[in-house]
mmCIF file of C-alpha atoms in Angstrom:
data_model
loop_
_atom_site.group_PDB
_atom_site.id
_atom_site.type_symbol
_atom_site.label_atom_id
_atom_site.label_comp_id
_atom_site.label_asym_id
_atom_site.label_seq_id
_atom_site.Cartn_x
_atom_site.Cartn_y
_atom_site.Cartn_z
ATOM 1 C CA MET A 7 112.912 153.519 87.128
ATOM 2 C CA ASP A 8 110.867 156.622 86.372
ATOM 3 C CA ILE A 9 110.851 157.372 82.640
ATOM 4 C CA ASN A 10 110.212 161.053 83.419
ATOM 5 C CA ASN A 11 113.613 161.367 85.068
ATOM 6 C CA LEU A 12 115.551 160.080 82.061
ATOM 7 C CA THR A 13 117.136 162.082 79.277
ATOM 8 C CA ILE A 14 115.746 160.702 76.013
ATOM 9 C CA ASN A 15 117.059 162.287 72.816
ATOM 10 C CA LYS A 16 117.240 159.415 70.314
ATOM 11 C CA ILE A 17 114.493 156.785 70.090
ATOM 12 C CA LEU A 18 114.394 153.592 68.027
ATOM 13 C CA ILE A 19 110.953 152.072 67.316
ATOM 14 C CA ILE A 20 111.372 148.463 66.182
ATOM 15 C CA ASP A 21 108.461 147.128 64.074
ATOM 16 C CA LEU A 22 109.373 144.037 62.052
ATOM 17 C CA ALA A 23 105.835 143.023 61.084
ATOM 18 C CA PHE A 24 103.598 143.497 58.064
ATOM 19 C CA ILE A 25 102.307 146.601 56.235
ATOM 20 C CA GLY A 26 99.105 146.815 58.272
ATOM 21 C CA ASP A 27 100.975 146.491 61.584
ATOM 22 C CA VAL A 28 103.365 149.321 60.735
ATOM 23 C CA ILE A 29 100.440 151.569 59.777
ATOM 24 C CA LEU A 30 98.469 150.610 62.904
ATOM 25 C CA ALA A 31 101.466 151.665 65.002
ATOM 26 C CA THR A 32 100.778 155.300 64.058
ATOM 27 C CA PRO A 33 99.093 156.129 67.405
ATOM 28 C CA VAL A 34 102.094 154.736 69.299
ATOM 29 C CA THR A 35 104.531 156.907 67.377
ATOM 30 C CA ARG A 36 102.199 159.888 67.840
ATOM 31 C CA ALA A 37 102.138 159.351 71.634
ATOM 32 C CA ILE A 38 105.915 158.973 71.763
ATOM 33 C CA ARG A 39 106.383 162.129 69.694
ATOM 34 C CA ALA A 40 104.073 164.024 72.065
ATOM 35 C CA LYS A 41 105.995 162.739 75.113
ATOM 36 C CA TRP A 42 109.448 163.589 73.691
ATOM 37 C CA PRO A 43 108.857 166.340 71.083
ATOM 38 C CA GLN A 44 112.575 167.187 70.938
ATOM 39 C CA ALA A 45 113.722 163.575 70.332
ATOM 40 C CA GLU A 46 114.879 162.140 67.019
ATOM 41 C CA ILE A 47 112.687 159.119 66.240
ATOM 42 C CA THR A 48 113.892 156.328 63.976
ATOM 43 C CA MET A 49 111.869 153.279 62.932
ATOM 44 C CA LEU A 50 113.526 149.937 62.179
ATOM 45 C CA THR A 51 111.517 147.832 59.742
ATOM 46 C CA VAL A 52 111.907 144.995 57.279
ATOM 47 C CA PRO A 53 112.628 146.008 53.633
ATOM 48 C CA LEU A 54 109.001 145.663 52.506
ATOM 49 C CA THR A 55 107.595 148.115 55.021
ATOM 50 C CA GLU A 56 110.313 150.771 55.018
ATOM 51 C CA PRO A 57 108.417 152.858 52.418
ATOM 52 C CA VAL A 58 105.387 152.782 54.754
ATOM 53 C CA ALA A 59 107.436 153.872 57.765
ATOM 54 C CA GLN A 60 108.872 156.712 55.692
ATOM 55 C CA MET A 61 105.317 158.088 55.329
ATOM 56 C CA ASN A 62 104.745 158.181 59.082
ATOM 57 C CA PRO A 63 104.768 161.931 59.948
ATOM 58 C CA TYR A 64 106.016 161.236 63.517
ATOM 59 C CA VAL A 65 109.136 159.389 62.333
ATOM 60 C CA ASP A 66 112.319 161.269 61.384
ATOM 61 C CA ASN A 67 114.384 158.403 59.947
ATOM 62 C CA THR A 68 114.085 154.772 58.918
ATOM 63 C CA LEU A 69 116.506 151.842 59.042
ATOM 64 C CA VAL A 70 116.133 148.339 57.586
ATOM 65 C CA TYR A 71 116.594 144.988 59.248
ATOM 66 C CA ASP A 72 116.897 142.589 56.293
ATOM 67 C CA LYS A 73 116.333 139.412 58.320
ATOM 68 C CA ARG A 74 116.001 137.282 55.177
ATOM 69 C CA GLY A 75 119.010 138.782 53.435
ATOM 70 C CA SER A 76 122.073 140.596 54.716
ATOM 71 C CA HIS A 77 120.935 140.266 58.339
ATOM 72 C CA LYS A 78 119.841 136.649 58.167
ATOM 73 C CA GLY A 79 120.393 134.313 61.132
ATOM 74 C CA LEU A 80 122.305 134.884 64.344
ATOM 75 C CA SER A 81 125.291 136.409 62.560
ATOM 76 C CA GLY A 82 122.899 138.831 60.843
ATOM 77 C CA MET A 83 121.346 139.730 64.174
ATOM 78 C CA TRP A 84 124.806 140.526 65.515
ATOM 79 C CA LYS A 85 125.542 142.559 62.384
ATOM 80 C CA ILE A 86 122.388 144.742 62.622
ATOM 81 C CA SER A 87 123.041 145.218 66.340
ATOM 82 C CA ARG A 88 126.525 146.524 65.611
ATOM 83 C CA GLU A 89 125.108 148.879 62.974
ATOM 84 C CA LEU A 90 122.494 150.225 65.410
ATOM 85 C CA LYS A 91 125.057 150.728 68.169
ATOM 86 C CA LYS A 92 126.693 153.460 66.094
ATOM 87 C CA TYR A 93 123.572 155.647 66.324
ATOM 88 C CA GLY A 94 123.650 156.001 70.094
ATOM 89 C CA PHE A 95 119.938 155.432 70.757
ATOM 90 C CA ASP A 96 118.735 156.154 74.307
ATOM 91 C CA LEU A 97 115.487 154.209 74.106
ATOM 92 C CA ALA A 98 114.159 151.309 72.040
ATOM 93 C CA VAL A 99 110.431 150.497 71.768
ATOM 94 C CA CYS A 100 109.848 146.968 70.501
ATOM 95 C CA MET A 101 106.370 146.727 68.917
ATOM 96 C CA ASN A 102 106.140 142.996 68.160
ATOM 97 C CA PHE A 103 105.510 139.933 70.277
ATOM 98 C CA ALA A 104 108.572 138.131 68.866
ATOM 99 C CA ALA A 105 111.724 138.353 71.006
ATOM 100 C CA ARG A 106 113.917 139.317 68.022
ATOM 101 C CA GLY A 107 113.489 143.080 68.408
ATOM 102 C CA ALA A 108 114.240 143.015 72.143
ATOM 103 C CA MET A 109 117.332 140.908 71.575
ATOM 104 C CA VAL A 110 118.609 143.258 68.876
ATOM 105 C CA ALA A 111 118.056 146.297 71.100
ATOM 106 C CA TRP A 112 119.910 144.611 73.969
ATOM 107 C CA LEU A 113 122.791 143.547 71.734
ATOM 108 C CA ALA A 114 122.991 147.092 70.362
ATOM 109 C CA GLY A 115 123.595 148.371 73.882
ATOM 110 C CA ILE A 116 120.524 150.622 73.925
ATOM 111 C CA PRO A 117 120.266 151.495 77.638
ATOM 112 C CA TYR A 118 116.482 151.655 77.963
ATOM 113 C CA ARG A 119 114.291 149.054 76.251
ATOM 114 C CA LEU A 120 110.499 148.733 76.231
ATOM 115 C CA GLY A 121 108.490 145.879 74.716
ATOM 116 C CA TYR A 122 106.247 142.902 75.404
ATOM 117 C CA ASP A 123 107.037 139.960 77.647
ATOM 118 C CA ALA A 124 106.086 137.401 74.952
ATOM 119 C CA GLN A 125 108.515 134.594 74.026
ATOM 120 C CA HIS A 126 110.831 135.446 76.968
ATOM 121 C CA ALA A 127 111.558 138.867 75.454
ATOM 122 C CA GLY A 128 111.311 140.291 78.966
ATOM 123 C CA TRP A 129 114.825 138.983 79.667
ATOM 124 C CA PHE A 130 116.166 141.639 77.298
ATOM 125 C CA LEU A 131 113.943 144.539 78.312
ATOM 126 C CA THR A 132 114.087 147.289 80.900
ATOM 127 C CA TRP A 133 110.294 147.497 80.960
ATOM 128 C CA ALA A 134 107.965 144.711 79.779
ATOM 129 C CA ALA A 135 104.285 145.138 78.952
ATOM 130 C CA SER A 136 102.008 142.120 79.216
ATOM 131 C CA HIS A 137 101.276 140.346 75.919
ATOM 132 C CA ILE A 138 97.848 139.223 77.211
ATOM 133 C CA ARG A 139 95.160 141.268 75.565
ATOM 134 C CA GLN A 140 92.394 142.552 77.836
ATOM 135 C CA GLY A 141 89.140 142.048 75.875
ATOM 136 C CA ILE A 142 88.495 142.405 72.162
ATOM 137 C CA LYS A 143 89.370 145.832 70.825
ATOM 138 C CA HIS A 144 90.831 147.392 67.716
ATOM 139 C CA GLU A 145 94.457 146.639 66.946
ATOM 140 C CA THR A 146 95.425 150.321 67.200
ATOM 141 C CA LYS A 147 94.419 150.202 70.890
ATOM 142 C CA ASN A 148 96.173 146.836 71.298
ATOM 143 C CA HIS A 149 99.376 148.401 69.954
ATOM 144 C CA LEU A 150 99.121 151.223 72.465
ATOM 145 C CA GLU A 151 99.345 148.714 75.322
ATOM 146 C CA VAL A 152 103.113 148.527 74.765
ATOM 147 C CA LEU A 153 103.260 151.960 76.421
ATOM 148 C CA THR A 154 101.493 150.753 79.609
ATOM 149 C CA PRO A 155 104.699 150.525 81.715
ATOM 150 C CA PHE A 156 105.391 154.189 80.878
ATOM 151 C CA GLY A 157 102.009 155.354 82.120
ATOM 152 C CA PHE A 158 101.109 157.472 79.061
ATOM 153 C CA SER A 159 99.074 156.873 75.921
ATOM 154 C CA THR A 160 96.811 158.754 73.532
ATOM 155 C CA ASP A 161 93.108 158.825 72.760
ATOM 156 C CA ASP A 162 93.867 159.716 69.136
ATOM 157 C CA THR A 163 93.848 156.404 67.246
ATOM 158 C CA THR A 164 93.501 157.863 63.759
ATOM 159 C CA LEU A 165 95.873 156.537 61.134
ATOM 160 C CA THR A 166 98.006 158.940 59.106
ATOM 161 C CA LEU A 167 100.429 158.589 56.217
ATOM 162 C CA VAL A 168 102.059 161.451 54.339
ATOM 163 C CA PRO A 169 103.585 160.380 51.011
ATOM 164 C CA PRO A 170 106.770 162.244 50.011
ATOM 165 C CA ALA A 171 106.631 164.858 47.297
ATOM 166 C CA ASP A 172 108.421 162.692 44.735
ATOM 167 C CA ALA A 173 105.871 159.887 45.143
ATOM 168 C CA VAL A 174 103.023 162.369 44.735
ATOM 169 C CA ALA A 175 104.614 163.833 41.607
ATOM 170 C CA SER A 176 105.355 160.375 40.172
ATOM 171 C CA MET A 177 101.818 159.118 40.707
ATOM 172 C CA GLU A 178 100.223 162.275 39.354
ATOM 173 C CA SER A 179 102.396 161.990 36.230
ATOM 174 C CA LYS A 180 101.341 158.370 35.713
ATOM 175 C CA MET A 181 97.663 159.342 36.151
ATOM 176 C CA VAL A 182 97.972 162.048 33.504
ATOM 177 C CA GLN A 183 99.683 159.649 31.083
ATOM 178 C CA GLN A 184 96.884 157.073 31.565
ATOM 179 C CA GLY A 185 94.058 159.610 31.572
ATOM 180 C CA ILE A 186 93.012 158.891 35.135
ATOM 181 C CA VAL A 187 91.067 161.804 36.678
ATOM 182 C CA PRO A 188 91.426 162.322 40.453
ATOM 183 C CA GLY A 189 88.163 161.621 42.292
ATOM 184 C CA GLN A 190 86.654 160.001 39.218
ATOM 185 C CA TYR A 191 87.584 156.323 39.663
ATOM 186 C CA TYR A 192 87.076 153.426 42.042
ATOM 187 C CA VAL A 193 89.713 151.075 43.454
ATOM 188 C CA VAL A 194 89.003 147.418 44.144
ATOM 189 C CA CYS A 195 91.426 145.228 46.103
ATOM 190 C CA PRO A 196 89.998 141.683 45.965
ATOM 191 C CA PHE A 197 92.897 139.603 47.308
ATOM 192 C CA GLY A 198 94.115 139.203 50.897
ATOM 193 C CA SER A 199 97.156 137.564 52.422
ATOM 194 C CA TYR A 200 95.535 134.127 52.133
ATOM 195 C CA GLU A 201 92.794 132.700 49.960
ATOM 196 C CA ARG A 202 89.954 132.638 52.473
ATOM 197 C CA LYS A 203 90.108 136.432 52.718
ATOM 198 C CA ASN A 204 89.610 136.863 48.964
ATOM 199 C CA MET A 205 86.566 138.453 47.382
ATOM 200 C CA PRO A 206 84.769 135.658 45.472
ATOM 201 C CA LEU A 207 85.013 136.056 41.697
ATOM 202 C CA PRO A 208 81.236 136.252 41.049
ATOM 203 C CA MET A 209 80.849 138.970 43.666
ATOM 204 C CA ALA A 210 83.831 140.916 42.388
ATOM 205 C CA ALA A 211 82.679 140.659 38.767
ATOM 206 C CA GLN A 212 79.198 141.958 39.616
ATOM 207 C CA LEU A 213 80.582 144.788 41.751
ATOM 208 C CA ILE A 214 83.086 145.819 39.099
ATOM 209 C CA ARG A 215 80.429 145.981 36.387
ATOM 210 C CA GLN A 216 78.100 148.018 38.583
ATOM 211 C CA LEU A 217 80.810 150.494 39.584
ATOM 212 C CA ASN A 218 82.191 150.736 36.057
ATOM 213 C CA ASP A 219 78.818 151.913 34.811
ATOM 214 C CA ARG A 220 79.425 155.097 36.795
ATOM 215 C CA TYR A 221 83.225 155.572 36.963
ATOM 216 C CA PRO A 222 86.325 153.615 35.832
ATOM 217 C CA VAL A 223 87.465 150.799 38.128
ATOM 218 C CA TYR A 224 91.065 149.813 38.826
ATOM 219 C CA LEU A 225 92.202 146.561 40.445
ATOM 220 C CA ILE A 226 95.224 146.652 42.732
ATOM 221 C CA GLY A 227 97.444 143.937 44.131
ATOM 222 C CA GLY A 228 100.976 142.595 44.129
ATOM 223 C CA GLN A 229 102.926 141.358 41.116
ATOM 224 C CA LYS A 230 102.299 137.760 42.155
ATOM 225 C CA GLU A 231 98.560 138.410 41.931
ATOM 226 C CA LYS A 232 98.682 139.683 38.353
ATOM 227 C CA LEU A 233 97.289 136.484 36.749
ATOM 228 C CA GLY A 234 94.430 136.290 39.228
ATOM 229 C CA LEU A 235 93.592 139.978 38.858
ATOM 230 C CA ASP A 236 93.599 139.629 35.067
ATOM 231 C CA GLY A 237 90.895 136.953 35.503
ATOM 232 C CA TYR A 238 88.842 139.220 37.725
ATOM 233 C CA ALA A 239 89.220 142.086 35.214
ATOM 234 C CA LYS A 240 88.072 139.847 32.361
ATOM 235 C CA ALA A 241 85.045 138.711 34.363
ATOM 236 C CA GLY A 242 84.213 142.322 35.169
ATOM 237 C CA LYS A 243 84.757 143.436 31.583
ATOM 238 C CA LEU A 244 87.681 145.706 32.417
ATOM 239 C CA PRO A 245 90.613 146.337 30.072
ATOM 240 C CA GLU A 246 93.926 144.817 31.129
ATOM 241 C CA SER A 247 95.343 148.338 31.551
ATOM 242 C CA HIS A 248 93.067 148.708 34.601
ATOM 243 C CA VAL A 249 94.961 145.995 36.467
ATOM 244 C CA LEU A 250 97.657 147.695 38.543
ATOM 245 C CA ALA A 251 99.465 144.641 39.877
ATOM 246 C CA GLY A 252 102.969 145.468 41.047
ATOM 247 C CA THR A 253 103.119 148.567 38.819
ATOM 248 C CA LEU A 254 103.067 151.049 41.714
ATOM 249 C CA ASN A 255 105.357 151.230 44.731
ATOM 250 C CA LEU A 256 103.720 151.517 48.139
ATOM 251 C CA GLN A 257 104.075 155.300 48.302
ATOM 252 C CA GLU A 258 102.583 155.777 44.830
ATOM 253 C CA LEU A 259 99.811 153.332 45.807
ATOM 254 C CA ALA A 260 99.010 155.493 48.844
ATOM 255 C CA VAL A 261 98.624 158.531 46.588
ATOM 256 C CA PHE A 262 96.496 156.594 44.097
ATOM 257 C CA ILE A 263 94.161 155.373 46.831
ATOM 258 C CA GLN A 264 93.936 158.857 48.355
ATOM 259 C CA LYS A 265 92.773 160.309 45.059
ATOM 260 C CA ALA A 266 90.128 157.615 44.412
ATOM 261 C CA ARG A 267 86.409 158.194 44.709
ATOM 262 C CA GLY A 268 86.195 155.154 46.956
ATOM 263 C CA MET A 269 87.627 151.701 47.553
ATOM 264 C CA ALA A 270 86.178 148.205 47.962
ATOM 265 C CA THR A 271 88.582 145.804 49.608
ATOM 266 C CA VAL A 272 89.121 142.744 51.737
ATOM 267 C CA ASP A 273 91.124 142.671 54.973
ATOM 268 C CA THR A 274 94.603 143.438 53.726
ATOM 269 C CA GLY A 275 97.435 145.999 53.829
ATOM 270 C CA PRO A 276 95.924 148.404 51.244
ATOM 271 C CA MET A 277 92.784 148.610 53.417
ATOM 272 C CA HIS A 278 94.914 150.144 56.186
ATOM 273 C CA ILE A 279 96.626 152.393 53.662
ATOM 274 C CA ALA A 280 93.166 153.598 52.581
ATOM 275 C CA GLN A 281 92.294 154.416 56.191
ATOM 276 C CA ALA A 282 95.538 156.326 56.677
ATOM 277 C CA MET A 283 94.871 158.262 53.458
ATOM 278 C CA HIS A 284 91.200 158.860 54.446
ATOM 279 C CA CYS A 285 89.780 157.254 51.329
ATOM 280 C CA PRO A 286 86.094 156.198 51.663
ATOM 281 C CA THR A 287 86.309 152.435 52.094
ATOM 282 C CA VAL A 288 84.018 149.403 52.346
ATOM 283 C CA ALA A 289 85.802 146.274 53.555
ATOM 284 C CA LEU A 290 84.701 142.653 53.415
ATOM 285 C CA PHE A 291 85.406 140.479 56.450
ATOM 286 C CA GLY A 292 84.975 136.745 56.854
ATOM 287 C CA PRO A 293 87.705 134.728 58.582
ATOM 288 C CA THR A 294 89.083 137.758 60.478
ATOM 289 C CA ASP A 295 87.488 140.012 63.063
ATOM 290 C CA PRO A 296 86.550 143.534 61.930
ATOM 291 C CA LYS A 297 86.286 144.651 65.562
ATOM 292 C CA VAL A 298 90.073 144.141 65.688
ATOM 293 C CA TRP A 299 91.192 144.905 62.154
ATOM 294 C CA GLY A 300 88.307 146.774 60.494
ATOM 295 C CA PRO A 301 88.152 150.363 59.178
ATOM 296 C CA GLU A 302 87.254 152.969 61.777
ATOM 297 C CA ASN A 303 87.071 156.240 59.836
ATOM 298 C CA ASP A 304 83.723 158.025 59.672
ATOM 299 C CA ASN A 305 83.700 157.688 55.884
ATOM 300 C CA SER A 306 84.243 153.900 55.948
ATOM 301 C CA CYS A 307 82.500 150.717 57.018
ATOM 302 C CA TYR A 308 82.660 146.938 56.705
ATOM 303 C CA LEU A 309 80.440 143.993 55.787
ATOM 304 C CA TYR A 310 80.555 140.938 58.031
ATOM 305 C CA THR A 311 78.071 138.078 58.607
ATOM 306 C CA ASP A 312 79.531 137.202 62.023
ATOM 307 C CA GLU A 313 79.359 133.466 61.461
ATOM 308 C CA GLU A 314 79.623 131.262 64.564
ATOM 309 C CA CYS A 315 82.951 129.899 63.324
ATOM 310 C CA SER A 316 84.412 133.352 62.669
ATOM 311 C CA PRO A 317 87.029 134.539 63.261
ATOM 312 C CA CYS A 318 89.027 131.420 62.365
ATOM 313 C CA TRP A 319 91.996 133.396 60.923
ATOM 314 C CA GLY A 320 91.901 131.053 57.891
ATOM 315 C CA LYS A 321 92.487 127.919 59.959
ATOM 316 C CA GLY A 322 88.949 126.705 60.492
ATOM 317 C CA PRO A 323 87.496 123.468 59.020
ATOM 318 C CA CYS A 324 85.310 125.323 56.479
ATOM 319 C CA ARG A 325 86.359 124.731 52.891
ATOM 320 C CA ASP A 326 83.635 126.741 51.136
ATOM 321 C CA ASN A 327 84.480 130.188 52.495
ATOM 322 C CA VAL A 328 80.863 130.571 53.585
ATOM 323 C CA CYS A 329 81.546 133.682 55.689
ATOM 324 C CA ILE A 330 82.613 135.639 52.609
ATOM 325 C CA LYS A 331 80.287 134.032 50.072
ATOM 326 C CA LYS A 332 77.196 135.007 52.127
ATOM 327 C CA LEU A 333 78.020 138.658 51.533
ATOM 328 C CA LYS A 334 76.305 140.254 48.554
ATOM 329 C CA ALA A 335 77.777 142.447 45.797
ATOM 330 C CA LYS A 336 74.711 144.686 45.855
ATOM 331 C CA ASP A 337 75.225 145.422 49.551
ATOM 332 C CA LEU A 338 78.839 146.241 48.913
ATOM 333 C CA TYR A 339 77.872 148.505 46.025
ATOM 334 C CA GLU A 340 75.185 150.310 48.034
ATOM 335 C CA LYS A 341 77.519 150.828 51.006
ATOM 336 C CA LEU A 342 80.177 152.274 48.703
ATOM 337 C CA GLN A 343 77.693 154.753 47.284
#
C-alpha cells in the first residue's frame, strides 16, 4: 500500500510515554506535518504529558488516555477506542513499543495504522517498523525510525516547545511577584526519575553556593521531591522560597527555564524541556547514556565519566553511584559559565 496514494486529512499520534519521550517526538511530528501540511494532527497522551503535547507547534489538538483512571483496564481501552472512533481519524502513528497504542487504534477503527512490531503490536498495524535499533544514536533519531515504512523522515532533529500565552503571562506575573529578573538566575534540577541519576548532595551544595555568588539559584522538581530539595537548598544556603517543587505547572516551568541564564541538571524530563526551550544547559550523566539521551543544542553539553559499567540504567550492581560521584562540581560550574 503506497502512502502517497491515500487521502490523509486527520492524523492521530499516540504517545503514551514520559515527558522526555513526548518532547523527543518533536521531529516525528515535524516530519508528519511537512508530509501532510493540510491535515489536522491530534496527539493522544497520558494526563501528565498532555500539557507538553499542547506546546508542540506541529500538533493541533490533544486528547487524553487516562489508563490509570477512567480508561483503566480492558474496559477502559474499549471506552477510549469508542471515544476516538467519533473523530474519524484516517491515520494513527503509534510511537511506543508497547502494543497498547496499536490495539486502541485498531479498536477505534482507524483505517491506516503505523507503529512498531514490538510485543506483537504488528498484528494490529497496517505498517510495522522494526523495534530493533540499528547502532547507538540519539533518541530523537530512534523515534524517527517509526516512519521507515513510509519512506520519509527529516534531518531536523531540533526540539521545540511553544508555551501558550496564558502560561507565559502566568509565569511572568509570578516572577514579578517574587522579584525574579529574566536572564538573571540559574536553575538547578538535581533529581532524576530514580536515585542513581541524582546529583550528589555535596556536589549540588558546592555548585549552588558558587552559582549563587553571581546570580540567584532556584531548585526545581516535583511536589514529592519537596523535602529532598529543601535539604539541598539548606546545604547550599538558599532560602526556602527558592525551592520550586510542584509550584509550577509544566507549561509555566517551560517558560521559567526559557528565561533562565542557564540550567544544571541530571538526566530527567526538565532537561529535555530546557533543550526544547533553548536554555543553555549542562547535564550530568552516570547510569544512562548521553549519546542516546543527552542535550544536543549548540549552547549545551554534558558531563560523563563513561565508566565501564555504564550505562546500567540504574540496574547495575554498583551501590555507591560511582559514575556520578566522580564528576566534580567545579567542572559543572565551569561548563555552565
